[in-house]
Amino acid sequence: RNGEQLRIICEDNQYDFRLQEIRDMKEILIIKPGDEILVECNFQTLDRSGITFVSLFFYLQIFHCF
């Protein structure tokens, strides 16, 4: 807010795309006009020898979080 990060809303370092879950917030989150939400997603692809292709549909599912 006003150029400063308030806090991390949710973090899941063990997320499994095959087991999609809903995370209930412990408290009401107030998002005000002008606030920005940053969603970060990391892929572990070191075990693959070729290019990893990701579709737009995949991104829409991942980033449909708020």
mmCIF file of C-alpha atoms in Angstrom:
data_model
loop_
_atom_site.group_PDB
_atom_site.id
_atom_site.type_symbol
_atom_site.label_atom_id
_atom_site.label_comp_id
_atom_site.label_asym_id
_atom_site.label_seq_id
_atom_site.Cartn_x
_atom_site.Cartn_y
_atom_site.Cartn_z
ATOM 1 C CA ARG A 1 0.000 0.000 0.000
ATOM 2 C CA ASN A 2 1.442 3.329 -1.047
ATOM 3 C CA GLY A 3 4.446 1.503 -2.513
ATOM 4 C CA GLU A 4 5.056 -0.671 0.557
ATOM 5 C CA GLN A 5 4.381 -4.390 0.946
ATOM 6 C CA LEU A 6 2.081 -4.975 3.892
ATOM 7 C CA ARG A 7 2.518 -8.711 4.419
ATOM 8 C CA ILE A 8 2.392 -12.080 2.703
ATOM 9 C CA ILE A 9 -1.238 -13.178 2.428
ATOM 10 C CA CYS A 10 -0.684 -16.877 1.751
ATOM 11 C CA GLU A 11 2.307 -19.067 0.974
ATOM 12 C CA ASP A 12 2.279 -22.739 0.011
ATOM 13 C CA ASN A 13 5.660 -24.247 -0.821
ATOM 14 C CA GLN A 14 4.189 -27.763 -1.102
ATOM 15 C CA TYR A 15 1.384 -26.971 -3.585
ATOM 16 C CA ASP A 16 0.365 -29.911 -5.754
ATOM 17 C CA PHE A 17 -1.533 -29.005 -8.936
ATOM 18 C CA ARG A 18 -3.250 -32.417 -8.828
ATOM 19 C CA LEU A 19 -4.678 -31.664 -5.361
ATOM 20 C CA GLN A 20 -6.280 -28.242 -5.536
ATOM 21 C CA GLU A 21 -7.478 -26.839 -2.245
ATOM 22 C CA ILE A 22 -9.165 -23.700 -0.984
ATOM 23 C CA ARG A 23 -7.374 -21.742 1.703
ATOM 24 C CA ASP A 24 -9.684 -20.006 4.163
ATOM 25 C CA MET A 25 -8.336 -16.709 5.407
ATOM 26 C CA LYS A 26 -8.009 -16.451 9.190
ATOM 27 C CA GLU A 27 -9.103 -12.829 9.042
ATOM 28 C CA ILE A 28 -10.888 -10.583 6.575
ATOM 29 C CA LEU A 29 -8.485 -9.068 4.082
ATOM 30 C CA ILE A 30 -9.270 -5.498 3.098
ATOM 31 C CA ILE A 31 -8.110 -4.584 -0.398
ATOM 32 C CA LYS A 32 -8.373 -0.881 -1.102
ATOM 33 C CA PRO A 33 -8.474 0.949 -4.445
ATOM 34 C CA GLY A 34 -4.908 1.271 -5.704
ATOM 35 C CA ASP A 35 -3.669 -1.822 -3.835
ATOM 36 C CA GLU A 36 -1.822 -4.424 -5.879
ATOM 37 C CA ILE A 37 -1.690 -8.188 -5.355
ATOM 38 C CA LEU A 38 1.405 -10.035 -6.520
ATOM 39 C CA VAL A 39 0.989 -13.737 -7.275
ATOM 40 C CA GLU A 40 4.210 -15.672 -7.699
ATOM 41 C CA CYS A 41 4.453 -19.205 -9.054
ATOM 42 C CA ASN A 42 7.672 -21.203 -9.377
ATOM 43 C CA PHE A 43 8.073 -24.371 -11.435
ATOM 44 C CA GLN A 44 10.669 -27.042 -10.641
ATOM 45 C CA THR A 45 11.827 -28.305 -14.037
ATOM 46 C CA LEU A 46 15.435 -29.322 -13.345
ATOM 47 C CA ASP A 47 14.524 -32.986 -13.875
ATOM 48 C CA ARG A 48 13.406 -32.346 -17.475
ATOM 49 C CA SER A 49 15.698 -32.395 -20.466
ATOM 50 C CA GLY A 50 13.392 -30.544 -22.872
ATOM 51 C CA ILE A 51 11.324 -27.388 -23.000
ATOM 52 C CA THR A 52 8.357 -27.166 -20.602
ATOM 53 C CA PHE A 53 5.313 -25.723 -22.342
ATOM 54 C CA VAL A 54 2.559 -24.140 -20.245
ATOM 55 C CA SER A 55 -0.822 -23.161 -21.656
ATOM 56 C CA LEU A 56 -2.853 -20.036 -20.969
ATOM 57 C CA PHE A 57 -5.515 -22.272 -19.369
ATOM 58 C CA PHE A 58 -2.917 -23.473 -16.846
ATOM 59 C CA TYR A 59 -2.068 -19.894 -15.882
ATOM 60 C CA LEU A 60 -5.727 -18.968 -15.566
ATOM 61 C CA GLN A 61 -6.241 -21.839 -13.120
ATOM 62 C CA ILE A 62 -3.162 -21.034 -11.055
ATOM 63 C CA PHE A 63 -3.795 -17.305 -10.847
ATOM 64 C CA HIS A 64 -7.509 -17.549 -10.126
ATOM 65 C CA CYS A 65 -6.748 -17.202 -6.451
ATOM 66 C CA PHE A 66 -8.306 -13.904 -5.394
#
